[in-house]
JSON list of C-alpha atoms in Angstrom, two decimals:
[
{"chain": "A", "resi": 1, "resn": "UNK", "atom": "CA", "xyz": [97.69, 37.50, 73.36]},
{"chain": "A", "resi": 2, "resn": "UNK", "atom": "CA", "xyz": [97.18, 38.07, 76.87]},
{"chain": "A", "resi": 3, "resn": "UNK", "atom": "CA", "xyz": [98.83, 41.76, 78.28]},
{"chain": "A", "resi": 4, "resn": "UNK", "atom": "CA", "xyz": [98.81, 42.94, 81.57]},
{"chain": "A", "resi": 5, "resn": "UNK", "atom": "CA", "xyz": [96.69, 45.84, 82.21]},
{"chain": "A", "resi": 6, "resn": "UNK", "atom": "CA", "xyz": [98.58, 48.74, 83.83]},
{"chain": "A", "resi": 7, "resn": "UNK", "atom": "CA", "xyz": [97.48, 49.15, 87.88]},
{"chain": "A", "resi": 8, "resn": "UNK", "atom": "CA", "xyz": [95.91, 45.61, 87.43]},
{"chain": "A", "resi": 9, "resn": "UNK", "atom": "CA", "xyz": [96.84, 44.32, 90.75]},
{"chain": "A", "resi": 10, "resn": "UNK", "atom": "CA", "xyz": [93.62, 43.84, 92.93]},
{"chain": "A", "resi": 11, "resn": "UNK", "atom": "CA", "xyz": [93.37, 45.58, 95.84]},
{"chain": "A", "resi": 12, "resn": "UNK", "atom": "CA", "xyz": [93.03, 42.49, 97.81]},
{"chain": "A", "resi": 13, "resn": "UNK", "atom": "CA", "xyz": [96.09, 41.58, 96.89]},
{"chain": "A", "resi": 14, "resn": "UNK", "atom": "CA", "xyz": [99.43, 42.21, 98.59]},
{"chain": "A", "resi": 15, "resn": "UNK", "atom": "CA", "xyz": [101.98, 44.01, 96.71]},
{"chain": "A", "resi": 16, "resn": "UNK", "atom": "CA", "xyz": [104.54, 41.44, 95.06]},
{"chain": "A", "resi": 17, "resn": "UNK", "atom": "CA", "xyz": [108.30, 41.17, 94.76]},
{"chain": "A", "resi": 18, "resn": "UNK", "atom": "CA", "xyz": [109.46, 43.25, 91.16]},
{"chain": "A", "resi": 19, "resn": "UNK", "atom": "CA", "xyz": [108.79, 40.74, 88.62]},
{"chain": "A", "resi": 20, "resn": "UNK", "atom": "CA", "xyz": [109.77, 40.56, 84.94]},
{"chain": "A", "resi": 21, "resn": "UNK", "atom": "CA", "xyz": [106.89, 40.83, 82.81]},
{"chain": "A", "resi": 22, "resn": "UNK", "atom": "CA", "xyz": [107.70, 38.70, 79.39]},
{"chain": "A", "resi": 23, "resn": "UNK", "atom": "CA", "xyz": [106.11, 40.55, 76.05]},
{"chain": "A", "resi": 24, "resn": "UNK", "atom": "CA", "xyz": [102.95, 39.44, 75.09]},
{"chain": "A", "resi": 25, "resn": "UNK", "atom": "CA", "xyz": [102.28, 35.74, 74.76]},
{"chain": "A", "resi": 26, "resn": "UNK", "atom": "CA", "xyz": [100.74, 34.70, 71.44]},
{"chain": "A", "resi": 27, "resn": "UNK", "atom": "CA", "xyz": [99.46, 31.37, 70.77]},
{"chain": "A", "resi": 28, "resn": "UNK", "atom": "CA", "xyz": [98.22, 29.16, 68.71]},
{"chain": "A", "resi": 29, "resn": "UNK", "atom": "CA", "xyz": [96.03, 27.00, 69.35]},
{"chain": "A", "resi": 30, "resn": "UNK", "atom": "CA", "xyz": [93.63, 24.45, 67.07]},
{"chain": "A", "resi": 31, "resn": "UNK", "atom": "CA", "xyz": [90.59, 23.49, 68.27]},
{"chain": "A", "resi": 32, "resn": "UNK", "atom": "CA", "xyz": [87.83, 21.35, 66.39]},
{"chain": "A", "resi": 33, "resn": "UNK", "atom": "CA", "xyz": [84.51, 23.28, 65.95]},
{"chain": "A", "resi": 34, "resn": "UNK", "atom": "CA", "xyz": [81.51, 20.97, 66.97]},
{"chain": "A", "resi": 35, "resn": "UNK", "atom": "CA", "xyz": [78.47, 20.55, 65.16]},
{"chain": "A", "resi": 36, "resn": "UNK", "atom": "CA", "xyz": [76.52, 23.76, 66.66]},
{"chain": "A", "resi": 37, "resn": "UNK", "atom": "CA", "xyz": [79.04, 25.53, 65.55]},
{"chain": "A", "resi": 38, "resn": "UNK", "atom": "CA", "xyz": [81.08, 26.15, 69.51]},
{"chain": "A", "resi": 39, "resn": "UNK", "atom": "CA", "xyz": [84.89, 25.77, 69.86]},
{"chain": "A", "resi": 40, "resn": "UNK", "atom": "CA", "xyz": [86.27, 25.81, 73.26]},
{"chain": "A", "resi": 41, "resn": "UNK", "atom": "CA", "xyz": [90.06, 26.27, 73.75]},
{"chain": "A", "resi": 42, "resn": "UNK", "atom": "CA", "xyz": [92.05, 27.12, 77.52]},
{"chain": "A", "resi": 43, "resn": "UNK", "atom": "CA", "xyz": [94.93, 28.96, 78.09]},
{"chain": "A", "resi": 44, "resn": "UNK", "atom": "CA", "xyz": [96.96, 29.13, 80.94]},
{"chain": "A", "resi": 45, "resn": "UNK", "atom": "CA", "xyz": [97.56, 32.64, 82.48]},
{"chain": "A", "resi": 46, "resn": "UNK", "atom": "CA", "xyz": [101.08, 33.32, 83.46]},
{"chain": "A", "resi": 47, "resn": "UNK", "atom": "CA", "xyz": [101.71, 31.96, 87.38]},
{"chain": "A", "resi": 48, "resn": "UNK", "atom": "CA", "xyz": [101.51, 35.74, 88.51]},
{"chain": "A", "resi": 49, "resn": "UNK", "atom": "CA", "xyz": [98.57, 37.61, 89.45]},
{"chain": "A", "resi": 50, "resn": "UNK", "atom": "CA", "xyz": [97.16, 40.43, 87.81]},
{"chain": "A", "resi": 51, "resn": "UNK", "atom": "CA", "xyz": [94.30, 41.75, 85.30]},
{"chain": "A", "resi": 52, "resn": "UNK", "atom": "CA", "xyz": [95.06, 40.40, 82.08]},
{"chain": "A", "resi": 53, "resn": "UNK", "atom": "CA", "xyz": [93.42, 41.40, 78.66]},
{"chain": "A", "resi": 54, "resn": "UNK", "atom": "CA", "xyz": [92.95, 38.39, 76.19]},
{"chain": "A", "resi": 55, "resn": "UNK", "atom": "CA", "xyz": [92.74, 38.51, 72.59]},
{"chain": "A", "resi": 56, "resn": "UNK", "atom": "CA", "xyz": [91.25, 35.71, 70.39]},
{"chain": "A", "resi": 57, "resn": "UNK", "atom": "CA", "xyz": [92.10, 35.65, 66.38]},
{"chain": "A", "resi": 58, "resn": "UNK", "atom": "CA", "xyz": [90.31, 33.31, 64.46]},
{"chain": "A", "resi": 59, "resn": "UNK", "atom": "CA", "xyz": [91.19, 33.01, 60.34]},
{"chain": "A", "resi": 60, "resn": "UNK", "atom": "CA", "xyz": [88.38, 31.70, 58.34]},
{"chain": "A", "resi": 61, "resn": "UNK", "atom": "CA", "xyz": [86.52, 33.50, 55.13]},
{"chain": "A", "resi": 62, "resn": "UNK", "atom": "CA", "xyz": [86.77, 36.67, 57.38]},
{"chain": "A", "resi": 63, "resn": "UNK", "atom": "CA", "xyz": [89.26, 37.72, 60.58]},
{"chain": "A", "resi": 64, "resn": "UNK", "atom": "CA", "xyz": [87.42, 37.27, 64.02]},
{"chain": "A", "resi": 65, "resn": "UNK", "atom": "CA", "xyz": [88.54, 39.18, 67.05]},
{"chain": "A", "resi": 66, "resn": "UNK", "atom": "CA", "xyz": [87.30, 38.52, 70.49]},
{"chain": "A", "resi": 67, "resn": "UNK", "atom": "CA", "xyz": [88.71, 40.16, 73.57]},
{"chain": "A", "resi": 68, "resn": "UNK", "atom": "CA", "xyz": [88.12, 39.47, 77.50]},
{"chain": "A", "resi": 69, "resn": "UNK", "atom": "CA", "xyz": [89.11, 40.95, 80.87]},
{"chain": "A", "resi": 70, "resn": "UNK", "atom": "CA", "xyz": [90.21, 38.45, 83.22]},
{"chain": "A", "resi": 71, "resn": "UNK", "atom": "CA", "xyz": [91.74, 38.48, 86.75]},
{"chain": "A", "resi": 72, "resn": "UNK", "atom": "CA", "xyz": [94.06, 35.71, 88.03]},
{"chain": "A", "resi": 73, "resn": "UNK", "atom": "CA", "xyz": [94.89, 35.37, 91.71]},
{"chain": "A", "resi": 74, "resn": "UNK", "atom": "CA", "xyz": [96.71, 33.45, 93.91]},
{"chain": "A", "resi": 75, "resn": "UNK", "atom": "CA", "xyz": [94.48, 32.53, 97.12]},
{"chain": "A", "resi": 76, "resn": "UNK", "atom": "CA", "xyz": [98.27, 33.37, 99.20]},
{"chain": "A", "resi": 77, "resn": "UNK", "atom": "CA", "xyz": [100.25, 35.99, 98.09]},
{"chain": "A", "resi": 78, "resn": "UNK", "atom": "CA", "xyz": [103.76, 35.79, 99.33]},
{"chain": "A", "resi": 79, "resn": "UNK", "atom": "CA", "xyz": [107.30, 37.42, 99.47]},
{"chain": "A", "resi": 80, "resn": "UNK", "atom": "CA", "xyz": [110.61, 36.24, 100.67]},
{"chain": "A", "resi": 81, "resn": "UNK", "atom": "CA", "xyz": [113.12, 39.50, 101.66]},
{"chain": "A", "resi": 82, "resn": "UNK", "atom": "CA", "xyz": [116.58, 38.02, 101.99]},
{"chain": "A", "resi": 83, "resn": "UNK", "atom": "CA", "xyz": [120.41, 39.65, 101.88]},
{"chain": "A", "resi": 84, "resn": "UNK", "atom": "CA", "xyz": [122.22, 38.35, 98.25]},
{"chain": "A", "resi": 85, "resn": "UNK", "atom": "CA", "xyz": [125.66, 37.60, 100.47]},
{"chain": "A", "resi": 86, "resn": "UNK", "atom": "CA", "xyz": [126.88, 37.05, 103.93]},
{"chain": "A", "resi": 87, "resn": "UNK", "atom": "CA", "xyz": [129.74, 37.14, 105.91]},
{"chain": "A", "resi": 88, "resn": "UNK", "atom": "CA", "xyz": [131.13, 34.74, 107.86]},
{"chain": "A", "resi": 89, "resn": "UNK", "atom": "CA", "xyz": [130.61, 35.76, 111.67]},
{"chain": "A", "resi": 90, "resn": "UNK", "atom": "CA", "xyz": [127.33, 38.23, 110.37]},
{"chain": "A", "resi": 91, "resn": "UNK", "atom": "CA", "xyz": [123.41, 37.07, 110.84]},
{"chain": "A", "resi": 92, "resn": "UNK", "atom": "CA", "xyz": [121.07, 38.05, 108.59]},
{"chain": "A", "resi": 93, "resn": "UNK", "atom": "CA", "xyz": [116.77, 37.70, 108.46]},
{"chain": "A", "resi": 94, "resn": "UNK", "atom": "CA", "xyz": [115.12, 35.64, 105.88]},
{"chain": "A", "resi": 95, "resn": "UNK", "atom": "CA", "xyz": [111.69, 36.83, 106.05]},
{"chain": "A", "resi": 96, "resn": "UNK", "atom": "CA", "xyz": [108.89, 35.33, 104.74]},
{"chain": "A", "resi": 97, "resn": "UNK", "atom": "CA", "xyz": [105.31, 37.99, 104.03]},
{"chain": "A", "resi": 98, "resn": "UNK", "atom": "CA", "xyz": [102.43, 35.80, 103.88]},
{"chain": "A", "resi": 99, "resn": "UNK", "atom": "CA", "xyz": [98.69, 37.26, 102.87]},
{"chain": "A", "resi": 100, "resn": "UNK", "atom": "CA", "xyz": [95.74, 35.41, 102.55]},
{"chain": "A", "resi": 101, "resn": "UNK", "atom": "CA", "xyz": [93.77, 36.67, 99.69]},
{"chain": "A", "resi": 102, "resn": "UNK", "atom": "CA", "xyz": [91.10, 34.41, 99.42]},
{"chain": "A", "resi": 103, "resn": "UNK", "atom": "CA", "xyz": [87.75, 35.00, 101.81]},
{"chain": "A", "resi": 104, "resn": "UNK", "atom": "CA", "xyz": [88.07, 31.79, 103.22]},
{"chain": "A", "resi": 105, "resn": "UNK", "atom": "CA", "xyz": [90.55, 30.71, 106.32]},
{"chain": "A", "resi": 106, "resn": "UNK", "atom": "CA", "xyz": [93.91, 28.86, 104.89]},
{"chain": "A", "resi": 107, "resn": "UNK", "atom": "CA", "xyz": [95.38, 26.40, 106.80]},
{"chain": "A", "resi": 108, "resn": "UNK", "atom": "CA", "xyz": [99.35, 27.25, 105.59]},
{"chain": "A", "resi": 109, "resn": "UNK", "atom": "CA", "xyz": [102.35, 25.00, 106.62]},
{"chain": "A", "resi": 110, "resn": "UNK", "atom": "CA", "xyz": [105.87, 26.84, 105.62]},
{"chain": "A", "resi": 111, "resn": "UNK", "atom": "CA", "xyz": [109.05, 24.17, 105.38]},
{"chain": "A", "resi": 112, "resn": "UNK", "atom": "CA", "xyz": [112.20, 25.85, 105.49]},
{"chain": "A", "resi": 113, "resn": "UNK", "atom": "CA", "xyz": [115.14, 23.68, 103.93]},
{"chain": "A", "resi": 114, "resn": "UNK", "atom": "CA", "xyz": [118.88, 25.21, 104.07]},
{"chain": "A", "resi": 115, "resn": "UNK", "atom": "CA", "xyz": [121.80, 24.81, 102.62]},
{"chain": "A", "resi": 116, "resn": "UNK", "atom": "CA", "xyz": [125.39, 26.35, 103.90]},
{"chain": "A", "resi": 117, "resn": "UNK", "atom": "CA", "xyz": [123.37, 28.30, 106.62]},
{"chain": "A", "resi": 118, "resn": "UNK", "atom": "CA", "xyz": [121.98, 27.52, 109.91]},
{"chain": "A", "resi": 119, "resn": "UNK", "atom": "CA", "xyz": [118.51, 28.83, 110.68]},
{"chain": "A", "resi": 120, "resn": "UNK", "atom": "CA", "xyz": [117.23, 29.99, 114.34]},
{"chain": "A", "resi": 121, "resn": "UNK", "atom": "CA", "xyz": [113.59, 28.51, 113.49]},
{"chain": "A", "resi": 122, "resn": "UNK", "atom": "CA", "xyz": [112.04, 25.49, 112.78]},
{"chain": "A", "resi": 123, "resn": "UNK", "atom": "CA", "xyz": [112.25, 23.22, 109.55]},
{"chain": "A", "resi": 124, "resn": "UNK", "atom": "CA", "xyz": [108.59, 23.40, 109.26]},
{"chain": "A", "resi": 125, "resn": "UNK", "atom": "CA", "xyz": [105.67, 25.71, 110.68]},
{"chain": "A", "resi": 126, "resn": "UNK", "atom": "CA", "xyz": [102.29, 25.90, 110.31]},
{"chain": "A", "resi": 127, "resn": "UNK", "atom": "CA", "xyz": [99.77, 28.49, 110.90]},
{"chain": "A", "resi": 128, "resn": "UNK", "atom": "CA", "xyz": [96.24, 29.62, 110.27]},
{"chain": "A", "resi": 129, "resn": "UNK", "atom": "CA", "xyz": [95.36, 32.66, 108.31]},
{"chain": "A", "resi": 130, "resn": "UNK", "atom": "CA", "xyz": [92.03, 34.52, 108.19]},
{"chain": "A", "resi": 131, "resn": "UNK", "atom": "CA", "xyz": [90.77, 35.80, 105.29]},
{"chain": "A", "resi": 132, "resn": "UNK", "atom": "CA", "xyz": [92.63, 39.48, 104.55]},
{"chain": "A", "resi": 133, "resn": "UNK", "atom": "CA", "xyz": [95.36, 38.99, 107.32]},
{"chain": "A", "resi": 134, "resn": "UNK", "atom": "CA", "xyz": [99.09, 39.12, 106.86]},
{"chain": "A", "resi": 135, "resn": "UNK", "atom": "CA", "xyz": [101.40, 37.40, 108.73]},
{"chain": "A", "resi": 136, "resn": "UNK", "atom": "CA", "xyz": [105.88, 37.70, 108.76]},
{"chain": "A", "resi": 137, "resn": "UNK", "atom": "CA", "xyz": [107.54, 34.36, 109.39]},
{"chain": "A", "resi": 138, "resn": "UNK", "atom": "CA", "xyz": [111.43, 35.11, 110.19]},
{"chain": "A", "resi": 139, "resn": "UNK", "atom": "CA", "xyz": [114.58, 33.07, 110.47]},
{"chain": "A", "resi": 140, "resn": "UNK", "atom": "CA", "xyz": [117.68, 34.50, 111.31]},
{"chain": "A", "resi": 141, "resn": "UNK", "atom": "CA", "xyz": [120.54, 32.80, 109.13]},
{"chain": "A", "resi": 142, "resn": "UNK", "atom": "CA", "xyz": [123.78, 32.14, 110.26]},
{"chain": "A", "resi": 143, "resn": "UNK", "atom": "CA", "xyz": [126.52, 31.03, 107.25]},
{"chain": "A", "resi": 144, "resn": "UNK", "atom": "CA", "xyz": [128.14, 27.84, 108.39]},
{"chain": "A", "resi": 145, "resn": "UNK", "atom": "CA", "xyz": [132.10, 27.83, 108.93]},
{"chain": "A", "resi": 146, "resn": "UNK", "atom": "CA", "xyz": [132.73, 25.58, 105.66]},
{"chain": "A", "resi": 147, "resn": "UNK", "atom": "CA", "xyz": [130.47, 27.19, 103.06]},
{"chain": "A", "resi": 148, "resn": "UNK", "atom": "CA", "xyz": [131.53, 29.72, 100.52]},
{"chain": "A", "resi": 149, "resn": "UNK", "atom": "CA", "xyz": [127.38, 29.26, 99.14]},
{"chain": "A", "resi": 150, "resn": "UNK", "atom": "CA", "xyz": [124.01, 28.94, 100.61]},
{"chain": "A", "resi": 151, "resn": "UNK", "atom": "CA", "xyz": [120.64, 28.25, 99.32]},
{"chain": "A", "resi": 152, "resn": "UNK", "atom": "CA", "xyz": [117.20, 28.98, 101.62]},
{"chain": "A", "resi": 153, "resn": "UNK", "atom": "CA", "xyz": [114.58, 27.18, 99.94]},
{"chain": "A", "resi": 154, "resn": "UNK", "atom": "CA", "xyz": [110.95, 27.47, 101.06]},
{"chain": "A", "resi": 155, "resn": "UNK", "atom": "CA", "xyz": [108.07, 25.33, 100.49]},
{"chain": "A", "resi": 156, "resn": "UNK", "atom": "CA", "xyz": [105.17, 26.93, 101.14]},
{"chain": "A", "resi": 157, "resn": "UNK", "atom": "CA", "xyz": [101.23, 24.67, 100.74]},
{"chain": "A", "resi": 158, "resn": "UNK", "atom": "CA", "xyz": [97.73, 25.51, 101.29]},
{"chain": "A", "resi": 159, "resn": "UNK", "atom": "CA", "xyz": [94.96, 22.83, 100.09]},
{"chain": "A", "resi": 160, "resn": "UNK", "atom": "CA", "xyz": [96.54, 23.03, 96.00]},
{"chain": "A", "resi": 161, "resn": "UNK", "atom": "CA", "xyz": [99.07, 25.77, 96.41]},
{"chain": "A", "resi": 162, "resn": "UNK", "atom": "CA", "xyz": [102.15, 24.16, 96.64]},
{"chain": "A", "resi": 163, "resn": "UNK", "atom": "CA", "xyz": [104.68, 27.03, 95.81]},
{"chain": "A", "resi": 164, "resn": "UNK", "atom": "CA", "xyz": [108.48, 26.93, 96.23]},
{"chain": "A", "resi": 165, "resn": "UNK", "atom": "CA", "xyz": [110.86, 29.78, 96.85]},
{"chain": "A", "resi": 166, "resn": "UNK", "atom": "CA", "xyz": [114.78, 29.93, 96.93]},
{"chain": "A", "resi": 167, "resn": "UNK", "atom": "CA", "xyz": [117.51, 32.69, 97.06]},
{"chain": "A", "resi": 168, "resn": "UNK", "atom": "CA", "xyz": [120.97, 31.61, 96.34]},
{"chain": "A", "resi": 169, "resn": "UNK", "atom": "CA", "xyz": [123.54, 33.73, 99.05]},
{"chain": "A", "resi": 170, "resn": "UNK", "atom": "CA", "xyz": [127.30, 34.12, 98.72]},
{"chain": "A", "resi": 171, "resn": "UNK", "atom": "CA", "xyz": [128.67, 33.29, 102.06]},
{"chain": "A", "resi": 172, "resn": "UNK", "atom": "CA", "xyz": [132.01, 36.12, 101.77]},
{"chain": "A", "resi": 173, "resn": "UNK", "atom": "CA", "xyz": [135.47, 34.54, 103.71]},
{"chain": "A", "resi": 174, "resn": "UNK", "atom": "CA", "xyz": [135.69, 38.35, 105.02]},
{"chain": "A", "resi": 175, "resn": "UNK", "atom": "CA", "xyz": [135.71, 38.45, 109.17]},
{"chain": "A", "resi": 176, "resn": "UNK", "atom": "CA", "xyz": [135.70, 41.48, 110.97]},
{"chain": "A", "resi": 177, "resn": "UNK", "atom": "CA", "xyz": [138.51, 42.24, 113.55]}
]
């Protein structure tokens, strides 16, 4: 089982977007023992960061429990703050916090890709981030005449982060006299 640990969030890390936590995962998974006696099994941590607590069953002549502490991390936190609707004739910020987490200098490139909106910045930026430093990348969003829906979809990569972000807006017909 692997549970979040309340306050688990490293320091380090910036604070994310609200996320839904699913319950507990439990697994099960069959390994072969080798001949000095060793089994080794993985398990992949849920994609958000935090402290997680894991718990190992094993079934034989008796019940074996083993538990760990373990810390996942992401070496770029991010967080995307956008409106859920528009009007047409209205502007609104997409903005894009960036933290590097990681003690090592992150080359970051950021591709913006819209649909039913028209964005003030370029498609694609890139940018270097020192270790600990946050950044705010910004487009200002305009809905496009025709649209009654608009997607902003990010892309965002760092040596093997490659991370994707979208928000769906509803582009409203309402114009203000």
């Amino acid at each position: 089982a692997a549970i979040p640990l309340p306050g688990s969030l490293p320091a380090t890390q910036a604070t994310p977007a609200p996320v839904k936590l699913q319950p507990p995962g439990i697994y099960r998974i069959v390994t072969n023992t080798g001949t000095d006696g060793m089994s080794v099994s993985t398990l992949t941590l849920p994609e958000q960061p935090g402290v997680w607590k894991v718990t190992a069953y094993a079934f034989a002549t008796q019940v074996i429990t083993a538990s760990s502490i373990l810390t996942s991390i992401q070496p770029i936190s991010y967080r995307l703050i956008a409106p859920t609707s528009l009007n047409h004739g209205d502007q609104a910020e997409l903005i894009l916090h960036l933290r590097n987490t990681s003690t090592l200098t992150r080359e970051i490139s950021v591709r913006a890709i819209a649909l039913g909106i028209d964005l003030s910045a370029p498609d694609t930026q890139r940018l270097t981030l020192a270790p600990a430093t946050d950044v705010q990348l910004v487009w200002m969003a305009t809905p496009r005449v025709e649209a009654d829906r608009a997607r902003f979809l990010l892309i965002i990569r760092s040596g093997e982060l490659n991370e994707r972000i979208s928000r769906d807006l509803r582009i409203n017909n309402w114009i203000p006299t």
